[in-house]
């Protein structure tokens, strides 16, 4: 936050033992929030780009058919995958599976290990937010910033997913803290820490490059005091970061065709490690996405941060003259270093139209610090009115942090319940006798029940699909079989563009030609995935709907999944608010009796 020279001194010495104990408690709460319900929708429906870490982990460990030549191997740097490889497999699955539940856990193991790795790495943002807040706020207010980061529904939402973005939040903040530390202390160790943090930030996600302006500014601010050592230190930072790039971007140096290097294509598209950046889409529409991300996933933190920013603006007449007169003051320089990361990053993702909500996660710690600043200033104002008002202001701050923690706990509670796909599988096992009649399923609906061998052989061509891990696991298990009853699951012919075109134009005939006695489908919002919506219309117009499973109660009939994100859906619902009322997670699933 802006330096407030009229405020009481901030923390420059060692923290008290009580503060450290409370910080440890907050970190422990953050861990509990991230692990509660972390296995949601596995193995039947994983997060869309979580399959990248899943694939990289399998390739690193030499399991399955994954190779370094596949695009997924080069889609993200390998820090999260290498961290997931350190998570013991015994934490998530039995060594020798016997029951169906055991096999489901084994099939989920790679994705679960990746999720645990992300959850653990995301915890680092909690103490780092506290450390950075201590540069600007007096005790105990940095603890409020840490609590808000621990309980942010936005951060917890993605910290439970096998995507690198929540982990990237921690390492971007680590680099900024290292830059602040370097600016203040200098010394070879500070330069080495800066290089280490830069390497980790770039090694977890390509957007980690955004920390370089903050580190460069810190080195420039040390130039007068360090002289030649500042130049040597800059070389050391780059050298250490280069080692991380060499280790965590192996595909860049593998000599493969199109191995993930940065290239500018003739059509003006920038390719960065398999990511395509369309330069003509830098039109400013990403700011709307960033705003929606904070207001839909974390409205309470957004409101608190806006209050803190408004407080800073109101205080501007008081601290702005001091800012001009004392440009070398410690908090001023630290604040400028923070801005050197936050502002360019916000501008970059705000300008780009195809920004996704999770891109805004690295800004969460700054919003938490801004929120704590506003609460601190409110408390100072209330203290002038007496002890009662100061206690009331402190209680409000405590309740705000507690509300964030409770909100995220609710996310875990909903995710820990039986999801809609599992409910549909349970209905089938209770109403359809094993091996009696086929159940036609829509692609992407990977029912967590045991398939018959004939069913697996019929869909054998799909055994390499990354999006159906449970079917793939059963195919890999052949010729062995899962103990217990099995069902004949028949995938609908909707894989190729030609098949989807036919289903869209001849929906009723398509539905009549489905084999078996039942059809199970995922229902999508109208005007979204038209071919699949047409299949549903063909079924609904001719056959009996015998079961419908929705994540909300009561059923809003909007058919919006409650799974991993809402960027792609035509109707947007504030997900953090929706989780307060949700029954469970999952897509809308319907089952029809065909004959």
Coordinates of C-alpha atoms in Angstrom, one line a residue:
X1 CA 0.0 0.0 0.0
X2 CA 1.1 3.6 -0.3
X3 CA 3.6 4.6 2.4
X4 CA 1.8 6.4 5.2
X5 CA 4.5 8.3 7.0
X6 CA 2.0 9.6 9.6
X7 CA 1.2 6.0 10.7
X8 CA 2.9 4.3 13.6
X9 CA 6.2 2.5 12.7
X10 CA 5.9 -0.7 10.8
X11 CA 7.8 -3.9 11.5
X12 CA 11.5 -3.9 10.9
X13 CA 12.7 -6.2 13.6
X14 CA 12.0 -9.8 14.4
X15 CA 8.4 -10.7 14.9
X16 CA 7.1 -11.7 18.3
X17 CA 6.6 -15.4 19.2
X18 CA 2.9 -14.8 19.4
X19 CA 2.8 -13.5 15.8
X20 CA 4.7 -16.6 14.6
X21 CA 2.4 -18.9 16.4
X22 CA -0.7 -17.2 14.9
X23 CA 0.9 -17.3 11.5
X24 CA 1.6 -21.0 11.8
X25 CA -2.1 -21.5 12.8
X26 CA -3.2 -19.6 9.7
X27 CA -1.0 -21.7 7.5
X28 CA -2.4 -24.8 9.0
X29 CA -5.9 -23.5 8.4
X30 CA -4.9 -22.8 4.8
X31 CA -3.6 -26.3 4.4
X32 CA -6.9 -27.8 5.8
X33 CA -8.9 -25.6 3.4
X34 CA -6.9 -26.8 0.4
X35 CA -7.0 -30.5 1.2
X36 CA -10.7 -30.6 2.2
X37 CA -12.5 -32.0 -0.9
X38 CA -9.4 -31.9 -3.1
X39 CA -10.4 -35.2 -4.8
X40 CA -13.6 -33.8 -6.3
X41 CA -14.8 -35.3 -9.6
X42 CA -11.9 -37.7 -9.8
X43 CA -11.3 -39.8 -11.8
X44 CA -14.4 -39.2 -13.9
X45 CA -14.0 -35.5 -14.8
X46 CA -10.7 -33.7 -14.4
X47 CA -9.9 -30.0 -14.8
X48 CA -9.4 -29.2 -18.6
X49 CA -5.7 -28.3 -18.6
X50 CA -4.9 -30.4 -15.5
X51 CA -4.2 -33.2 -17.9
X52 CA -1.0 -31.4 -18.8
X53 CA 0.5 -32.0 -15.4
X54 CA -1.0 -35.5 -15.3
X55 CA 0.8 -36.2 -18.7
X56 CA 4.1 -34.7 -17.6
X57 CA 4.1 -36.7 -14.4
X58 CA 3.5 -40.0 -16.2
X59 CA 6.2 -39.1 -18.7
X60 CA 8.7 -38.2 -16.0
X61 CA 8.1 -41.5 -14.2
X62 CA 8.1 -43.6 -17.3
X63 CA 4.5 -44.8 -17.0
X64 CA 2.0 -45.3 -19.7
X65 CA 2.4 -44.2 -23.3
X66 CA 3.5 -40.6 -22.7
X67 CA 6.5 -39.3 -24.6
X68 CA 8.5 -36.0 -24.7
X69 CA 7.3 -35.5 -28.3
X70 CA 3.7 -34.9 -27.4
X71 CA 2.6 -31.2 -27.2
X72 CA 1.3 -31.7 -23.6
X73 CA 4.9 -32.4 -22.5
X74 CA 5.9 -28.8 -23.5
X75 CA 2.7 -27.0 -22.6
X76 CA 3.8 -26.0 -19.1
X77 CA 7.3 -25.9 -17.5
X78 CA 7.9 -28.9 -15.3
X79 CA 8.2 -27.5 -11.7
X80 CA 4.7 -28.7 -10.7
X81 CA 5.1 -32.1 -12.3
X82 CA 8.5 -32.6 -10.6
X83 CA 7.0 -31.6 -7.3
X84 CA 4.1 -34.0 -7.8
X85 CA 6.6 -36.7 -8.4
X86 CA 7.8 -36.2 -4.8
X87 CA 4.3 -36.8 -3.4
X88 CA 4.2 -40.4 -2.3
X89 CA 1.7 -42.5 -4.3
X90 CA 0.8 -44.2 -1.1
X91 CA -0.8 -41.0 0.1
X92 CA -3.6 -41.3 -2.5
X93 CA -4.0 -44.9 -3.6
X94 CA -3.4 -48.5 -2.3
X95 CA -0.5 -50.4 -3.7
X96 CA -2.7 -53.4 -4.6
X97 CA -6.3 -52.5 -5.5
X98 CA -9.0 -55.0 -4.9
X99 CA -12.4 -53.2 -4.8
X100 CA -13.9 -50.8 -7.3
X101 CA -13.2 -47.9 -4.9
X102 CA -9.5 -49.0 -4.8
X103 CA -9.3 -49.0 -8.6
X104 CA -10.9 -45.5 -8.8
X105 CA -8.3 -44.2 -6.4
X106 CA -5.5 -45.7 -8.4
X107 CA -6.9 -44.2 -11.6
X108 CA -7.1 -40.8 -9.8
X109 CA -3.6 -41.0 -8.4
X110 CA -1.6 -39.0 -11.0
X111 CA -4.1 -36.1 -10.9
X112 CA -4.4 -36.3 -7.1
X113 CA -0.7 -36.1 -6.6
X114 CA -0.6 -33.1 -8.9
X115 CA -3.4 -31.4 -7.0
X116 CA -1.6 -32.0 -3.7
X117 CA 1.6 -30.5 -5.1
X118 CA -0.3 -27.4 -6.2
X119 CA -2.1 -27.1 -2.9
X120 CA 1.2 -27.4 -0.9
X121 CA 3.0 -24.9 -3.2
X122 CA 0.1 -22.4 -2.9
X123 CA 0.6 -22.3 0.9
X124 CA 3.8 -20.4 0.4
X125 CA 1.8 -17.3 -0.5
X126 CA 0.4 -17.1 3.1
X127 CA 3.7 -16.4 5.0
X128 CA 5.0 -14.4 2.1
X129 CA 2.0 -12.1 2.2
X130 CA 2.5 -11.7 5.9
X131 CA 6.2 -10.9 5.4
X132 CA 5.5 -8.3 2.7
X133 CA 2.6 -6.8 4.7
X134 CA 5.0 -6.2 7.6
X135 CA 6.9 -3.8 5.4
X136 CA 3.9 -1.5 5.4
X137 CA 1.6 -2.3 8.3
X138 CA 2.0 -2.5 12.1
X139 CA 1.3 -5.7 14.0
X140 CA -1.1 -7.5 14.1
X141 CA -2.5 -6.4 10.7
X142 CA -0.1 -8.4 8.6
X143 CA -1.7 -11.5 10.1
X144 CA -5.0 -10.3 8.6
X145 CA -3.4 -10.2 5.2
X146 CA -2.1 -13.7 5.7
X147 CA -5.6 -14.9 6.8
X148 CA -7.2 -13.4 3.7
X149 CA -4.7 -15.2 1.4
X150 CA -5.2 -18.5 3.4
X151 CA -9.0 -18.2 3.0
X152 CA -9.5 -16.5 -0.3
X153 CA -12.2 -18.5 -2.2
X154 CA -10.6 -17.5 -5.5
X155 CA -7.2 -18.8 -4.5
X156 CA -8.6 -22.0 -2.8
X157 CA -10.8 -22.7 -5.8
X158 CA -7.7 -23.1 -8.0
X159 CA -5.3 -24.4 -5.4
X160 CA -7.3 -27.6 -5.4
X161 CA -6.8 -28.1 -9.1
X162 CA -3.9 -29.6 -11.0
X163 CA -3.1 -26.4 -12.8
X164 CA 0.1 -24.3 -12.0
X165 CA -1.6 -21.0 -11.5
X166 CA -2.1 -21.1 -7.7
X167 CA 1.5 -22.3 -7.3
X168 CA 2.6 -19.5 -9.7
X169 CA 1.0 -17.0 -7.2
X170 CA 3.4 -18.2 -4.5
X171 CA 6.5 -18.0 -6.6
X172 CA 5.6 -14.6 -8.2
X173 CA 5.2 -13.3 -4.6
X174 CA 8.4 -14.9 -3.6
X175 CA 10.3 -13.1 -6.3
X176 CA 8.8 -9.8 -5.3
X177 CA 9.7 -10.4 -1.7
X178 CA 13.2 -11.3 -2.8
X179 CA 13.4 -8.1 -4.7
X180 CA 12.3 -6.1 -1.7
X181 CA 14.9 -8.0 0.5
X182 CA 17.6 -7.4 -2.1
X183 CA 16.9 -3.7 -2.2
X184 CA 17.1 -3.4 1.5
X185 CA 20.1 -5.5 2.4
X186 CA 22.3 -6.3 -0.7
X187 CA 24.9 -8.9 -0.3
X188 CA 25.6 -12.0 -2.3
X189 CA 23.1 -14.1 -0.5
X190 CA 20.3 -11.6 -1.4
X191 CA 21.4 -11.8 -5.0
X192 CA 21.4 -15.6 -4.9
X193 CA 17.9 -15.6 -3.3
X194 CA 16.7 -13.3 -6.1
X195 CA 18.0 -15.6 -8.7
X196 CA 16.5 -18.6 -7.0
X197 CA 13.1 -16.9 -6.8
X198 CA 13.3 -15.8 -10.4
X199 CA 14.0 -19.3 -11.6
X200 CA 11.1 -20.7 -9.6
X201 CA 8.7 -18.1 -10.9
X202 CA 9.6 -18.8 -14.5
X203 CA 9.9 -22.5 -13.8
X204 CA 6.3 -22.9 -12.6
X205 CA 4.6 -20.9 -15.4
X206 CA 5.7 -18.9 -18.4
X207 CA 4.0 -15.8 -17.0
X208 CA 6.6 -15.8 -14.3
X209 CA 8.6 -13.6 -16.5
X210 CA 6.5 -10.7 -15.1
X211 CA 8.7 -10.7 -12.0
X212 CA 11.7 -9.5 -13.9
X213 CA 10.9 -5.7 -13.7
X214 CA 10.7 -5.9 -9.9
X215 CA 14.0 -7.7 -9.7
X216 CA 15.6 -5.4 -12.2
X217 CA 14.4 -2.3 -10.3
X218 CA 15.8 -3.7 -7.0
X219 CA 19.2 -4.2 -8.6
X220 CA 19.1 -0.7 -10.0
X221 CA 18.3 0.7 -6.6
X222 CA 21.3 -1.1 -5.2
X223 CA 23.6 0.2 -7.9
X224 CA 24.8 3.3 -5.9
X225 CA 25.6 1.3 -2.8
X226 CA 26.9 -1.9 -4.4
X227 CA 28.6 -0.4 -7.5
X228 CA 30.3 -3.2 -9.4
X229 CA 28.7 -5.8 -7.2
X230 CA 25.3 -4.8 -8.6
X231 CA 26.4 -5.7 -12.1
X232 CA 27.9 -9.0 -10.9
X233 CA 24.8 -9.7 -8.9
X234 CA 22.6 -9.2 -11.9
X235 CA 24.7 -11.7 -13.8
X236 CA 24.4 -14.1 -10.9
X237 CA 20.6 -13.7 -10.9
X238 CA 20.4 -14.4 -14.6
X239 CA 22.7 -17.4 -14.3
X240 CA 20.7 -19.0 -11.5
X241 CA 17.5 -18.4 -13.4
X242 CA 19.0 -19.9 -16.5
X243 CA 19.8 -23.1 -14.7
X244 CA 16.1 -23.4 -13.7
X245 CA 15.0 -22.8 -17.3
X246 CA 17.4 -25.5 -18.5
X247 CA 16.1 -28.0 -16.0
X248 CA 12.4 -27.1 -16.1
X249 CA 12.1 -26.4 -19.8
X250 CA 13.8 -29.5 -21.2
X251 CA 11.7 -29.5 -24.3
X252 CA 13.3 -26.2 -25.4
X253 CA 16.7 -27.9 -25.7
X254 CA 15.5 -31.4 -26.8
X255 CA 15.9 -30.7 -30.5
X256 CA 12.4 -31.8 -31.3
X257 CA 10.4 -30.2 -34.1
X258 CA 8.5 -27.2 -32.6
X259 CA 9.8 -28.0 -29.1
X260 CA 8.1 -25.1 -27.3
X261 CA 10.4 -22.2 -28.2
X262 CA 9.1 -18.7 -28.6
X263 CA 8.3 -18.0 -32.3
X264 CA 6.4 -15.4 -34.2
X265 CA 4.3 -16.8 -36.9
X266 CA 3.6 -15.1 -40.2
X267 CA -0.1 -14.5 -39.2
X268 CA 1.0 -12.4 -36.2
X269 CA 0.5 -15.1 -33.7
X270 CA 3.2 -15.6 -31.0
X271 CA 3.8 -19.2 -30.0
X272 CA 5.2 -19.6 -26.4
X273 CA 5.7 -23.2 -25.3
X274 CA 2.7 -24.4 -27.3
X275 CA 0.6 -21.4 -26.0
X276 CA -0.7 -19.2 -28.8
X277 CA -0.8 -15.5 -28.1
X278 CA -2.9 -13.6 -30.7
X279 CA -1.4 -10.2 -30.9
X280 CA -4.4 -8.6 -32.5
X281 CA -6.5 -9.5 -29.4
X282 CA -4.7 -6.9 -27.2
X283 CA -7.7 -4.7 -27.2
X284 CA -8.3 -4.1 -23.5
X285 CA -11.2 -6.5 -23.0
X286 CA -9.2 -8.6 -20.5
X287 CA -9.9 -6.0 -17.8
X288 CA -13.5 -7.1 -17.8
X289 CA -12.4 -10.7 -17.2
X290 CA -10.1 -9.6 -14.3
X291 CA -12.9 -7.7 -12.7
X292 CA -15.4 -10.6 -13.1
X293 CA -12.8 -12.9 -11.7
X294 CA -12.5 -11.0 -8.4
X295 CA -16.2 -10.1 -8.0
X296 CA -17.5 -13.6 -9.0
X297 CA -14.9 -15.7 -7.1
X298 CA -14.0 -13.5 -4.2
X299 CA -16.5 -10.6 -3.7
X300 CA -15.7 -10.1 -0.1
X301 CA -11.9 -9.7 -0.6
X302 CA -12.7 -7.4 -3.6
X303 CA -14.9 -5.2 -1.5
X304 CA -12.3 -5.0 1.3
X305 CA -9.5 -4.2 -1.1
X306 CA -11.5 -1.4 -2.7
X307 CA -12.1 0.0 0.7
X308 CA -8.4 -0.1 1.4
X309 CA -7.6 1.6 -1.9
X310 CA -10.2 4.2 -1.2
X311 CA -8.6 4.8 2.2
X312 CA -5.2 5.2 0.6
X313 CA -6.6 7.8 -1.8
X314 CA -8.3 9.7 1.0
X315 CA -4.9 9.7 2.8
X316 CA -3.1 10.9 -0.3
X317 CA -3.0 14.6 0.7
X318 CA -1.2 13.6 3.9
X319 CA 1.4 11.1 2.5
X320 CA 1.9 12.5 -1.0
X321 CA 4.1 15.5 0.1
X322 CA 6.2 13.2 2.2
X323 CA 6.5 10.8 -0.8
X324 CA 8.0 13.6 -2.8
X325 CA 10.3 14.8 -0.1
X326 CA 11.5 11.4 1.1
X327 CA 11.9 9.4 -2.1
X328 CA 14.6 7.3 -0.4
X329 CA 12.4 6.2 2.5
X330 CA 12.3 2.5 2.9
X331 CA 8.5 1.9 2.5
X332 CA 8.4 4.1 -0.5
X333 CA 11.0 2.1 -2.4
X334 CA 9.4 -1.2 -1.3
X335 CA 6.1 0.0 -2.6
X336 CA 7.5 1.0 -5.9
X337 CA 9.1 -2.5 -6.3
X338 CA 5.7 -4.1 -5.6
X339 CA 4.1 -1.8 -8.2
X340 CA 6.9 -2.9 -10.7
X341 CA 5.3 -6.3 -10.7
X342 CA 1.7 -5.7 -10.0
X343 CA 1.0 -2.9 -12.5
X344 CA 2.7 -4.3 -15.7
X345 CA 1.2 -7.7 -15.0
X346 CA -2.3 -6.2 -14.5
X347 CA -1.9 -4.2 -17.7
X348 CA -0.7 -7.2 -19.7
X349 CA -3.6 -9.5 -18.7
X350 CA -6.1 -6.7 -18.8
X351 CA -5.2 -5.7 -22.4
X352 CA -5.5 -9.3 -23.7
X353 CA -9.0 -10.4 -24.7
X354 CA -8.3 -14.1 -24.1
X355 CA -7.3 -13.7 -20.5
X356 CA -8.7 -16.3 -18.2
X357 CA -9.9 -15.8 -14.7
X358 CA -7.1 -17.8 -13.1
X359 CA -4.5 -15.4 -14.7
X360 CA -5.5 -12.8 -12.0
X361 CA -4.5 -15.1 -9.1
X362 CA -1.0 -13.4 -8.6
X363 CA -2.8 -10.2 -7.6
X364 CA -4.7 -11.8 -4.7
X365 CA -1.9 -11.2 -2.1
X366 CA -1.8 -7.5 -3.1
X367 CA -5.6 -7.3 -2.6
X368 CA -5.2 -8.9 0.8
X369 CA -2.6 -6.4 1.9
X370 CA -4.7 -3.6 0.6
X371 CA -7.6 -5.0 2.6
X372 CA -5.5 -5.2 5.8
X373 CA -4.4 -1.6 5.2
X374 CA -8.0 -0.4 5.0
X375 CA -8.8 -2.3 8.2
X376 CA -5.8 -0.9 10.0
X377 CA -6.8 2.7 9.0
X378 CA -10.4 2.1 10.1
X379 CA -9.1 0.8 13.5
X380 CA -6.9 3.8 13.9
X381 CA -9.8 6.1 13.2
X382 CA -12.1 4.2 15.6
X383 CA -9.4 4.2 18.3
X384 CA -9.8 8.0 18.5
X385 CA -13.4 7.4 19.7
X386 CA -12.4 5.2 22.6
X387 CA -11.8 1.6 23.5
X388 CA -15.3 0.4 22.5
X389 CA -15.0 1.7 18.9
X390 CA -11.5 0.3 18.5
X391 CA -12.7 -3.1 19.7
X392 CA -15.6 -3.0 17.3
X393 CA -13.3 -2.2 14.4
X394 CA -11.0 -5.0 15.4
X395 CA -13.9 -7.4 15.6
X396 CA -15.1 -6.4 12.1
X397 CA -11.6 -7.2 10.7
X398 CA -11.6 -10.5 12.5
X399 CA -15.0 -11.4 11.2
X400 CA -14.1 -10.5 7.7
X401 CA -11.1 -12.8 7.7
X402 CA -13.2 -15.5 9.4
X403 CA -15.8 -15.2 6.7
X404 CA -13.3 -15.8 4.0
X405 CA -12.0 -18.9 5.8
X406 CA -15.6 -20.1 6.3
X407 CA -16.4 -19.5 2.6
X408 CA -13.5 -21.6 1.5
X409 CA -14.4 -24.3 3.9
X410 CA -17.9 -24.4 2.3
X411 CA -16.1 -24.9 -1.1
X412 CA -14.4 -28.0 0.3
X413 CA -17.7 -29.3 1.9
X414 CA -19.5 -29.1 -1.4
X415 CA -16.6 -30.7 -3.3
X416 CA -16.3 -33.5 -0.8
X417 CA -19.9 -34.6 -1.4
X418 CA -21.0 -37.2 -3.9
X419 CA -20.9 -35.5 -7.3
X420 CA -23.5 -35.6 -10.0
X421 CA -21.6 -38.1 -12.2
X422 CA -21.1 -40.5 -9.3
X423 CA -24.8 -40.1 -8.5
X424 CA -25.7 -41.1 -12.1
X425 CA -23.4 -44.1 -11.8
X426 CA -25.1 -45.1 -8.5
X427 CA -28.5 -44.9 -10.2
X428 CA -27.4 -47.2 -13.0
X429 CA -25.9 -49.8 -10.6
X430 CA -29.2 -49.8 -8.7
X431 CA -31.6 -49.8 -11.7
X432 CA -29.8 -51.6 -14.5
X433 CA -28.8 -55.2 -14.0
X434 CA -25.1 -55.9 -14.9
X435 CA -24.4 -57.2 -18.4
X436 CA -28.0 -57.0 -19.5
X437 CA -28.3 -54.0 -21.8
X438 CA -26.0 -51.3 -23.1
X439 CA -26.0 -47.8 -21.7
X440 CA -25.2 -45.2 -24.3
X441 CA -23.1 -42.4 -22.9
X442 CA -22.1 -39.0 -24.3
X443 CA -18.4 -38.5 -24.9
X444 CA -16.8 -36.9 -21.8
X445 CA -19.2 -38.7 -19.4
X446 CA -16.8 -41.2 -17.9
X447 CA -19.1 -43.1 -15.5
X448 CA -17.1 -44.4 -12.5
X449 CA -18.4 -48.0 -12.8
X450 CA -16.7 -51.1 -14.1
X451 CA -17.0 -51.6 -17.8
X452 CA -17.4 -55.0 -19.3
X453 CA -14.6 -56.3 -21.5
X454 CA -16.7 -56.2 -24.6
X455 CA -17.5 -52.6 -23.8
X456 CA -13.8 -51.7 -23.5
X457 CA -12.9 -53.5 -26.7
X458 CA -15.7 -51.7 -28.6
X459 CA -14.2 -48.3 -27.6
X460 CA -10.6 -49.4 -27.8
X461 CA -9.7 -46.6 -30.2
X462 CA -10.3 -44.1 -27.4
X463 CA -7.9 -45.8 -25.0
X464 CA -5.3 -43.0 -25.4
X465 CA -7.7 -40.2 -24.8
X466 CA -6.4 -38.0 -21.9
X467 CA -9.9 -36.7 -21.1
X468 CA -11.3 -40.1 -20.0
X469 CA -8.8 -41.3 -17.4
X470 CA -11.1 -43.9 -15.9
X471 CA -11.8 -45.6 -19.3
X472 CA -8.1 -45.4 -20.1
X473 CA -7.2 -47.1 -16.8
X474 CA -9.6 -49.9 -17.4
X475 CA -8.2 -50.4 -20.9
X476 CA -4.6 -50.5 -19.5
X477 CA -5.8 -53.1 -17.0
X478 CA -6.9 -55.6 -19.7
X479 CA -6.8 -58.5 -19.9
X480 CA -7.2 -58.4 -16.1
X481 CA -10.5 -57.3 -14.8
X482 CA -12.0 -55.4 -11.9
X483 CA -13.6 -57.7 -9.3
X484 CA -17.4 -57.5 -9.2
X485 CA -20.2 -56.8 -11.6
X486 CA -19.6 -54.9 -14.9
X487 CA -21.8 -52.9 -17.2
X488 CA -21.8 -52.5 -21.0
X489 CA -21.1 -48.8 -21.6
X490 CA -21.4 -47.8 -25.3
X491 CA -19.9 -44.4 -26.3
X492 CA -22.1 -42.4 -28.7
X493 CA -20.6 -41.7 -32.1
X494 CA -19.9 -38.0 -31.5
X495 CA -16.1 -37.9 -31.8
X496 CA -15.4 -36.7 -35.3
X497 CA -16.8 -33.5 -36.9
X498 CA -18.8 -35.6 -39.3
X499 CA -20.5 -37.5 -36.6
X500 CA -21.3 -34.3 -34.7
X501 CA -22.7 -32.7 -37.8
X502 CA -25.0 -35.7 -38.4
X503 CA -26.2 -35.7 -34.8
X504 CA -27.0 -32.0 -35.1
X505 CA -28.9 -32.2 -38.3
X506 CA -30.6 -35.5 -37.6
X507 CA -31.1 -35.4 -33.8
X508 CA -34.2 -37.5 -33.6
X509 CA -32.9 -40.3 -35.9
X510 CA -29.6 -40.2 -34.1
X511 CA -31.3 -40.8 -30.8
X512 CA -33.5 -43.6 -32.2
X513 CA -30.4 -45.4 -33.5
X514 CA -28.6 -45.5 -30.1
X515 CA -28.2 -49.1 -28.9
X516 CA -29.2 -50.5 -25.5
X517 CA -31.9 -49.6 -23.0
X518 CA -30.6 -46.3 -21.5
X519 CA -28.8 -43.2 -22.5
X520 CA -26.8 -41.0 -20.1
X521 CA -25.7 -37.5 -21.2
X522 CA -24.2 -34.3 -19.9
X523 CA -26.6 -31.4 -20.4
X524 CA -25.1 -28.2 -21.6
X525 CA -26.6 -24.7 -21.7
X526 CA -28.6 -23.8 -24.8
X527 CA -26.5 -22.4 -27.7
X528 CA -23.4 -24.1 -26.2
X529 CA -22.0 -27.2 -28.0
X530 CA -24.9 -27.3 -30.5
X531 CA -24.4 -30.9 -31.5
X532 CA -24.6 -32.2 -28.0
X533 CA -27.5 -30.0 -27.2
X534 CA -29.3 -31.4 -30.3
X535 CA -28.7 -35.0 -29.0
X536 CA -30.4 -34.0 -25.8
X537 CA -33.4 -32.5 -27.7
X538 CA -33.7 -35.8 -29.7
X539 CA -33.7 -37.9 -26.6
X540 CA -36.1 -35.5 -24.7
X541 CA -38.6 -35.5 -27.6
X542 CA -39.0 -39.3 -27.8
X543 CA -38.0 -41.0 -24.6
X544 CA -38.7 -41.0 -20.9
X545 CA -36.4 -39.0 -18.6
X546 CA -35.9 -41.3 -15.6
X547 CA -33.2 -39.4 -13.7
X548 CA -31.7 -36.0 -13.6
X549 CA -28.8 -34.9 -11.3
X550 CA -27.9 -31.3 -10.9
X551 CA -25.4 -29.6 -8.5
X552 CA -27.9 -26.9 -7.3
X553 CA -30.9 -27.3 -5.0
X554 CA -33.5 -26.4 -6.1
X555 CA -32.9 -27.1 -9.8
X556 CA -32.5 -23.7 -11.6
X557 CA -32.8 -25.5 -15.0
X558 CA -29.9 -23.3 -16.4
X559 CA -27.8 -26.5 -17.0
X560 CA -24.6 -24.8 -16.0
X561 CA -21.9 -27.2 -14.7
X562 CA -20.4 -26.5 -11.3
X563 CA -17.0 -28.1 -11.9
X564 CA -13.7 -26.2 -12.5
X565 CA -14.3 -22.8 -14.1
X566 CA -17.0 -20.8 -15.9
X567 CA -15.0 -18.9 -18.5
X568 CA -16.4 -20.8 -21.4
X569 CA -20.1 -20.8 -20.6
X570 CA -22.6 -18.4 -22.2
X571 CA -24.3 -17.7 -18.8
X572 CA -22.1 -16.7 -16.0
X573 CA -23.0 -17.2 -12.3
X574 CA -20.9 -15.8 -9.4
X575 CA -19.4 -19.1 -8.4
X576 CA -18.3 -18.1 -4.9
X577 CA -21.9 -17.2 -4.1
X578 CA -23.3 -20.3 -5.9
X579 CA -21.1 -22.5 -3.7
X580 CA -22.9 -21.3 -0.6
X581 CA -26.1 -22.9 -1.8
X582 CA -24.8 -25.7 -4.0
X583 CA -25.8 -29.3 -3.2
X584 CA -22.6 -30.8 -4.8
X585 CA -20.3 -30.3 -7.8
X586 CA -20.5 -31.7 -11.3
X587 CA -22.3 -31.2 -14.6
X588 CA -26.0 -31.7 -15.1
X589 CA -26.5 -35.4 -16.0
X590 CA -29.7 -36.9 -17.4
X591 CA -30.6 -40.6 -17.9
X592 CA -33.2 -41.6 -20.5
X593 CA -35.0 -44.9 -20.9
X594 CA -34.7 -45.6 -24.6
X595 CA -37.2 -48.4 -25.2

